[in-house]
N, CA, C and O atoms as a Tinker XYZ file with bonds, in Angstrom:
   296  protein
     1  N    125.395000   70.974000  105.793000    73     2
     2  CA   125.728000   71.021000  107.180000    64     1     3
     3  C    124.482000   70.799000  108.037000    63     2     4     5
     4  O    124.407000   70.100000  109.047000    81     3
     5  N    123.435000   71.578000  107.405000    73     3     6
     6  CA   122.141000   71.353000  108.209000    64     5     7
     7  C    121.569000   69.538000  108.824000    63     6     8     9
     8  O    121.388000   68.925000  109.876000    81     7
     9  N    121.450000   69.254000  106.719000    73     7    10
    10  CA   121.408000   67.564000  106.538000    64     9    11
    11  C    122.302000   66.915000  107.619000    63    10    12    13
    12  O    121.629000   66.012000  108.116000    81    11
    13  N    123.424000   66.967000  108.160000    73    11    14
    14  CA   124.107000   66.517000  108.295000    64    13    15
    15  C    123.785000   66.408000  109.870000    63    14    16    17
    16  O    124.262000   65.427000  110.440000    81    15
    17  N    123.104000   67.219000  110.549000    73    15    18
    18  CA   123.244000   67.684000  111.859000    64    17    19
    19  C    121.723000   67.420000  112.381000    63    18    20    21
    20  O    121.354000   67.564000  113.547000    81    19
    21  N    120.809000   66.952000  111.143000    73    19    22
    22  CA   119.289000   66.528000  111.464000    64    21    23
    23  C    118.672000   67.481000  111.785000    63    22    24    25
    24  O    117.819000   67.253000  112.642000    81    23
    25  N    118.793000   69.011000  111.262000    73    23    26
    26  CA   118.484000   70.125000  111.417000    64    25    27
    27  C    117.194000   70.420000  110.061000    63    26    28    29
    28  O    117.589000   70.378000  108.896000    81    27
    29  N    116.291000   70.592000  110.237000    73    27    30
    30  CA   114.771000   70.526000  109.130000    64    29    31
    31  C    115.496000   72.270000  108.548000    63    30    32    33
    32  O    115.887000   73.153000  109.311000    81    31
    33  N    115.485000   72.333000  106.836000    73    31    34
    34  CA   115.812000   73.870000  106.359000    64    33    35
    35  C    115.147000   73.466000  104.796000    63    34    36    37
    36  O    115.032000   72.382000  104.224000    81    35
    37  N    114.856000   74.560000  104.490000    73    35    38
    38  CA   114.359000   74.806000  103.183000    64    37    39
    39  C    114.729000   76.261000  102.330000    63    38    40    41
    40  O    114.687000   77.428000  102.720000    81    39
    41  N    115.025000   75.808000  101.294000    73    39    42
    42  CA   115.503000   76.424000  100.088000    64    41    43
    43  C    114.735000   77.421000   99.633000    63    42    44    45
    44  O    113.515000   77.260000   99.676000    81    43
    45  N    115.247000   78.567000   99.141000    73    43    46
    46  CA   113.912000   79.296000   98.330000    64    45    47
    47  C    114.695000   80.304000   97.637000    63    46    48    49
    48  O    115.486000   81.077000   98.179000    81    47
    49  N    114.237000   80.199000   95.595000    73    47    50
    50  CA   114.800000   81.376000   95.019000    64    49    51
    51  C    113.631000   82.239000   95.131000    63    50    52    53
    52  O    112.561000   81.768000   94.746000    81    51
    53  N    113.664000   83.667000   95.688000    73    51    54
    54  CA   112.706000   84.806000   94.843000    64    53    55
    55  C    112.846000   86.073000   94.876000    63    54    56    57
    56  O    113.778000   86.428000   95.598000    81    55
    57  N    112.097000   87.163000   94.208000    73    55    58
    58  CA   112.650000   88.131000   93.473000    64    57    59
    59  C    112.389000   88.805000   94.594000    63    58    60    61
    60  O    112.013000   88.088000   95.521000    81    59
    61  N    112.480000   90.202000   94.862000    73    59    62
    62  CA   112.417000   91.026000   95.867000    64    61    63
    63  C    113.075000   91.745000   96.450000    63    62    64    65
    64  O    114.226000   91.804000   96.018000    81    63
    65  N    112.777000   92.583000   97.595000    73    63    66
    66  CA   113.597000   93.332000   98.517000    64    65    67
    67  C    113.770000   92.143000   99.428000    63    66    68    69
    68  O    112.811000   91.574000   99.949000    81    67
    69  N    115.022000   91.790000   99.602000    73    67    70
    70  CA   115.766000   90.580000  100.454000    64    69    71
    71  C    114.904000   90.524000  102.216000    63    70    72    73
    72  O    114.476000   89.462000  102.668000    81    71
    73  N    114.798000   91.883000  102.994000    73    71    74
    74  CA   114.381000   91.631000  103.673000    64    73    75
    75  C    112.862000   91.281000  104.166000    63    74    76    77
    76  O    112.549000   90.761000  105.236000    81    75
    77  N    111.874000   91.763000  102.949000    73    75    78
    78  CA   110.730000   91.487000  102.940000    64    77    79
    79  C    110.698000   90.128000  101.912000    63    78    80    81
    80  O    109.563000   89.685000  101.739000    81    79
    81  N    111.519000   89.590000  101.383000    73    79    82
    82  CA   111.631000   88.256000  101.066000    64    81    83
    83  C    111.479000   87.477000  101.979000    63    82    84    85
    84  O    110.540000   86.709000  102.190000    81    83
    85  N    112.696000   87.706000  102.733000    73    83    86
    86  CA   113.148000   86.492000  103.708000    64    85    87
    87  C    111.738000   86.656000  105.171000    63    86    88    89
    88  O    111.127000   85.702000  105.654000    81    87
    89  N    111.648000   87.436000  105.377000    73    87    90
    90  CA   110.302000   87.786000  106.685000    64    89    91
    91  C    109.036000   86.896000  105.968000    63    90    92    93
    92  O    108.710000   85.853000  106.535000    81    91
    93  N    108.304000   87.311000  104.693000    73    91    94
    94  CA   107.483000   86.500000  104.250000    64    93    95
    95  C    107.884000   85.058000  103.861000    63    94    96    97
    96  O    106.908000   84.351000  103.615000    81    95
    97  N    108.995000   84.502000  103.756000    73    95    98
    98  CA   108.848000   83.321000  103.706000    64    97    99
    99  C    108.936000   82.499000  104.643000    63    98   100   101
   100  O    108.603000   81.316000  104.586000    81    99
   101  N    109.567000   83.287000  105.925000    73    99   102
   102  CA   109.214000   82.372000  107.445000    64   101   103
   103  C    108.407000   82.160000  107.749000    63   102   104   105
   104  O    108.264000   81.113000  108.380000    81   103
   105  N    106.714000   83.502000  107.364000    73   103   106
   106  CA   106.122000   83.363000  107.580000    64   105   107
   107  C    105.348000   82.015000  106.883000    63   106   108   109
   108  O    104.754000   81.126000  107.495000    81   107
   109  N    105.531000   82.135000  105.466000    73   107   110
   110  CA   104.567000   81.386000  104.768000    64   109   111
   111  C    105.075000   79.747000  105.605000    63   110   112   113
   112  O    104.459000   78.779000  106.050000    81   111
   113  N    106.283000   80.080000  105.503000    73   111   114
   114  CA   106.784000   78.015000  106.285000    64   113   115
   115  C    106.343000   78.183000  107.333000    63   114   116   117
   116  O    106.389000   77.130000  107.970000    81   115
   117  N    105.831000   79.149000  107.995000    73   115   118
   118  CA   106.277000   78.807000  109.844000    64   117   119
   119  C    107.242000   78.741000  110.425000    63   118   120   121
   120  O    107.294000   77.811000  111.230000    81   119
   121  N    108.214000   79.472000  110.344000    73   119   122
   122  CA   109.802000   78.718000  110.548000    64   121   123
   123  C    110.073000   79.080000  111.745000    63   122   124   125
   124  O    109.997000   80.250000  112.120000    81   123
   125  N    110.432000   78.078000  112.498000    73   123   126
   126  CA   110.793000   78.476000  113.974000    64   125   127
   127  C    112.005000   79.324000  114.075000    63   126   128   129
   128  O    111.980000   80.118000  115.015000    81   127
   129  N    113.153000   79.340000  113.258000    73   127   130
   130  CA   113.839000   80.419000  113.646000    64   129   131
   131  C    114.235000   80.451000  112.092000    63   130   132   133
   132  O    114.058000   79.572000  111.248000    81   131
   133  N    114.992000   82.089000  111.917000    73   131   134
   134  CA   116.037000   82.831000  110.948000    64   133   135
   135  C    117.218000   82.793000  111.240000    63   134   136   137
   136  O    117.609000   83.322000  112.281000    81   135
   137  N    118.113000   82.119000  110.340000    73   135   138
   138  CA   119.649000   81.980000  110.334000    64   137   139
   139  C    120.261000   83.012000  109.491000    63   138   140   141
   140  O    120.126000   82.787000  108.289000    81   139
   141  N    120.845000   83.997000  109.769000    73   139   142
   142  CA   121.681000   85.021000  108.865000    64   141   143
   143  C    123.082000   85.055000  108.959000    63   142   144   145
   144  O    123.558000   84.659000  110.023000    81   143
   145  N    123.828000   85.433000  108.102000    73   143   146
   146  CA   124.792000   86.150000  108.092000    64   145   147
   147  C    125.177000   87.479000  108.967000    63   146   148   149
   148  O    124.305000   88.227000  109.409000    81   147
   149  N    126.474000   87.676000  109.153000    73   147   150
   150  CA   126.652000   89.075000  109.724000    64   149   151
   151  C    126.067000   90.058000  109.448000    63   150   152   153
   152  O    125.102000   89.637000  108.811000    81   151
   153  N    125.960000   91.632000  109.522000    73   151   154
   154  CA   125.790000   92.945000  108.363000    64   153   155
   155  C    126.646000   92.988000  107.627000    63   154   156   157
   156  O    127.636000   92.284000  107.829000    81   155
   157  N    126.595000   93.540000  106.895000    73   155   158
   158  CA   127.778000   93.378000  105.747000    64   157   159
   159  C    127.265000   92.582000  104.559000    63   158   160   161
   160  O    126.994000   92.942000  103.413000    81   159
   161  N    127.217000   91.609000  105.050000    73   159   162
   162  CA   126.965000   90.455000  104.251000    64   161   163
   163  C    125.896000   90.621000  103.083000    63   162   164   165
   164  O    126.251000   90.110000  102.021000    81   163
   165  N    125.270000   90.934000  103.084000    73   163   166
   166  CA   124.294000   91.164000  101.921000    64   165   167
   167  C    124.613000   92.642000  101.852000    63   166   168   169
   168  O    123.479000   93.117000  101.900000    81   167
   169  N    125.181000   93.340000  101.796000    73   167   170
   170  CA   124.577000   94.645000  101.210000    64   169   171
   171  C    125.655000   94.277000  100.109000    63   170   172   173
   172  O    126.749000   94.772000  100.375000    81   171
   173  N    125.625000   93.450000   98.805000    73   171   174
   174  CA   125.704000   93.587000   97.552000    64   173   175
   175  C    124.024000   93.285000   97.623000    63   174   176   177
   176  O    123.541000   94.310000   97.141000    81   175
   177  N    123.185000   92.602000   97.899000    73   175   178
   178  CA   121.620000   92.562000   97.318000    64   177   179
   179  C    121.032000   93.557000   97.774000    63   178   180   181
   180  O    119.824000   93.456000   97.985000    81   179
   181  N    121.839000   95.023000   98.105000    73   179   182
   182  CA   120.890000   95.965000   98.353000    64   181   183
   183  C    120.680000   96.663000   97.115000    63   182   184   185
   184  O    121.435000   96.265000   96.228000    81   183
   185  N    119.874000   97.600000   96.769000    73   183   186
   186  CA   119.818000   98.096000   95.344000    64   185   187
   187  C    120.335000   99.540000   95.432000    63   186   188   189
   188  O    120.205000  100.246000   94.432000    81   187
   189  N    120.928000  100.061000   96.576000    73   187   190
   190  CA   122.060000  101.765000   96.216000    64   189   191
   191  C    122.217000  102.054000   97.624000    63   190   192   193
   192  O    121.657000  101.723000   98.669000    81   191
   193  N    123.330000  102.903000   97.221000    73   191   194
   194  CA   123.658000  103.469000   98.747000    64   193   195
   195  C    122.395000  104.190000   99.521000    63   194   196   197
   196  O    122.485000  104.241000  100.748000    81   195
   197  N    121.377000  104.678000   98.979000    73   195   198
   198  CA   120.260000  105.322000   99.413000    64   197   199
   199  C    119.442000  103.916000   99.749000    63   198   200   201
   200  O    119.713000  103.366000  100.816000    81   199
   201  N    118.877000  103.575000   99.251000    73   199   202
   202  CA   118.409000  102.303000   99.907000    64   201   203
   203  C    119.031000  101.692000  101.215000    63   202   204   205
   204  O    118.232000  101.393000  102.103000    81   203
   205  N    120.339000  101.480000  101.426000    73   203   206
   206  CA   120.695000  100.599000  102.300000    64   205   207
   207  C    120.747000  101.937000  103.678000    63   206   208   209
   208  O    120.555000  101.548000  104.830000    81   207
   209  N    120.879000  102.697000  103.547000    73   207   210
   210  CA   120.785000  104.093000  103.730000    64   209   211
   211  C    119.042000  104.017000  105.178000    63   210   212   213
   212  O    118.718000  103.900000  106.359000    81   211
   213  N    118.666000  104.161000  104.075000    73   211   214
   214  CA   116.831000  104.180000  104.402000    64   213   215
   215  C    116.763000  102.864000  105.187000    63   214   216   217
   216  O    116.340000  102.920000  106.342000    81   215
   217  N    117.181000  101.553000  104.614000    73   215   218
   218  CA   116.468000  100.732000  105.205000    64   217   219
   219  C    117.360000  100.528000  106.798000    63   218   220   221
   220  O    116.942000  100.172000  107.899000    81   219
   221  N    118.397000  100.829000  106.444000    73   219   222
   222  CA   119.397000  100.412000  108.088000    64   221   223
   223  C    119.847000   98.633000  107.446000    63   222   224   225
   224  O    120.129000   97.848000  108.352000    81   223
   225  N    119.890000   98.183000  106.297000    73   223   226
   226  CA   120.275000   96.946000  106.253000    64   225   227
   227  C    119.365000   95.843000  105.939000    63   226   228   229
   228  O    118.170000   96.021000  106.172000    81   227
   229  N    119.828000   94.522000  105.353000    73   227   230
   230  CA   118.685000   93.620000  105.321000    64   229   231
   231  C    118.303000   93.200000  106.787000    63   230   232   233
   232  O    117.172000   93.313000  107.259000    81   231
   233  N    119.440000   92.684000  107.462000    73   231   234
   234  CA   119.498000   92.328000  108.658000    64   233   235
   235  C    118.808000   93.122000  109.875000    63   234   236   237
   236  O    118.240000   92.448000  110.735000    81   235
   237  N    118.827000   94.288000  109.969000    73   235   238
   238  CA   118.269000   95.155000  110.531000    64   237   239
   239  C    116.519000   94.945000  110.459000    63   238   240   241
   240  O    115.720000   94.684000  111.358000    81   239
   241  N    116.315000   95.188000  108.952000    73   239   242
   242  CA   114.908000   94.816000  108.810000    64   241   243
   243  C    114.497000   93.550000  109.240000    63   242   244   245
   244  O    113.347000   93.512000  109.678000    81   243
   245  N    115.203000   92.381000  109.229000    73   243   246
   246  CA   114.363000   91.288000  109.101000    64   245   247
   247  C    114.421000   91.242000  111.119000    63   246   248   249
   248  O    113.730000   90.482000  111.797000    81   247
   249  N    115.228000   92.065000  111.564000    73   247   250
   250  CA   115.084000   91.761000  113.087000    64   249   251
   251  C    114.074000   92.634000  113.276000    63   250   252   253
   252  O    113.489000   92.415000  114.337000    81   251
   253  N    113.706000   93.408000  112.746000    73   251   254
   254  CA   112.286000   94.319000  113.347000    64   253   255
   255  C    111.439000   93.862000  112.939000    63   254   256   257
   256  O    110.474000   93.813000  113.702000    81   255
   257  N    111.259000   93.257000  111.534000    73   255   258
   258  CA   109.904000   92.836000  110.961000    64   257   259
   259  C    109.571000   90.994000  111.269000    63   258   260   261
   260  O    108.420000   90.559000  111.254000    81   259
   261  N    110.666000   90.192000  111.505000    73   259   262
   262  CA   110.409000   88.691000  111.655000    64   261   263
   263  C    109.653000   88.781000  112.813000    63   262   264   265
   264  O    109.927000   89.769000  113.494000    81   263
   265  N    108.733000   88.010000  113.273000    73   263   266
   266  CA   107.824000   87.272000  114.125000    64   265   267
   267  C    108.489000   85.938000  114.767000    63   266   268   269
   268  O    108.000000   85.365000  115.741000    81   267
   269  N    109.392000   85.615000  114.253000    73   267   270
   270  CA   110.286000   84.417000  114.975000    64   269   271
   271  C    111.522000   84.694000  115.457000    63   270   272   273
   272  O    111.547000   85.924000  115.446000    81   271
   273  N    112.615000   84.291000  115.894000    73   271   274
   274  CA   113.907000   84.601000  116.233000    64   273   275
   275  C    114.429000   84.474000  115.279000    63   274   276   277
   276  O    114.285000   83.629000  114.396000    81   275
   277  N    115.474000   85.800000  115.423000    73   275   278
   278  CA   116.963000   85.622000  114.429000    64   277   279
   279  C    117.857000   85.390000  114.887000    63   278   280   281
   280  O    117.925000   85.745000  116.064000    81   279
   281  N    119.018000   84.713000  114.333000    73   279   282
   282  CA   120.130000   84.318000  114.343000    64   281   283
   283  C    121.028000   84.770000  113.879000    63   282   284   285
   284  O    121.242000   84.333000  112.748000    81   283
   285  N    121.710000   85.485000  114.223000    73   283   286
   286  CA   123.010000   86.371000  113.485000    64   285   287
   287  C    124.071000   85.697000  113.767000    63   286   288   289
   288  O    124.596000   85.563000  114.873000    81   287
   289  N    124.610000   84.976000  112.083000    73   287   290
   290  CA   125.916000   84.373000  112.807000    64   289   291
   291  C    126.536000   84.962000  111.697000    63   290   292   293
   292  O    126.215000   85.402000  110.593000    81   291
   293  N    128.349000   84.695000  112.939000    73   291   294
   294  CA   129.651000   85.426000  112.181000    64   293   295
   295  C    130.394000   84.193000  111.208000    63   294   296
   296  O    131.389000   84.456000  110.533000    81   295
């Protein structure tokens, strides 16, 4: 959809806590903005109810910790 729309995006598998994944790899690209999913949406990649608990969410984190804009789409 991106390709399609002449929109620049890049791919990335890696291991981690999802939201300190995704924050360091905007950083490492530079990425002018973060495209997410709703809440909800990832908490299967959270690792326990105490975790998701503590952190308030992936989404949550990556809006306090990103340096660029997020995008929360439904």
């Amino acid at each position: 959809m991106a390709s399609e729309s002449g929109v620049g995006h890049e791919g990335l598998i890696a291991q981690g806590r999802p939201w300190q994944v995704i924050v360091r790899a905007a950083e490492e690209v530079e990425a002018d903005c973060i495209v997410m999913g709703p809440p909800g949406a990832s908490a299967l990649l959270e690792t326990s109810a105490l975790d998701r608990a503590l952190t308030g969410g992936v989404y949550r984190r990556v809006l306090v910790h990103a340096r660029c804009p997020v995008l929360v789409v439904r």
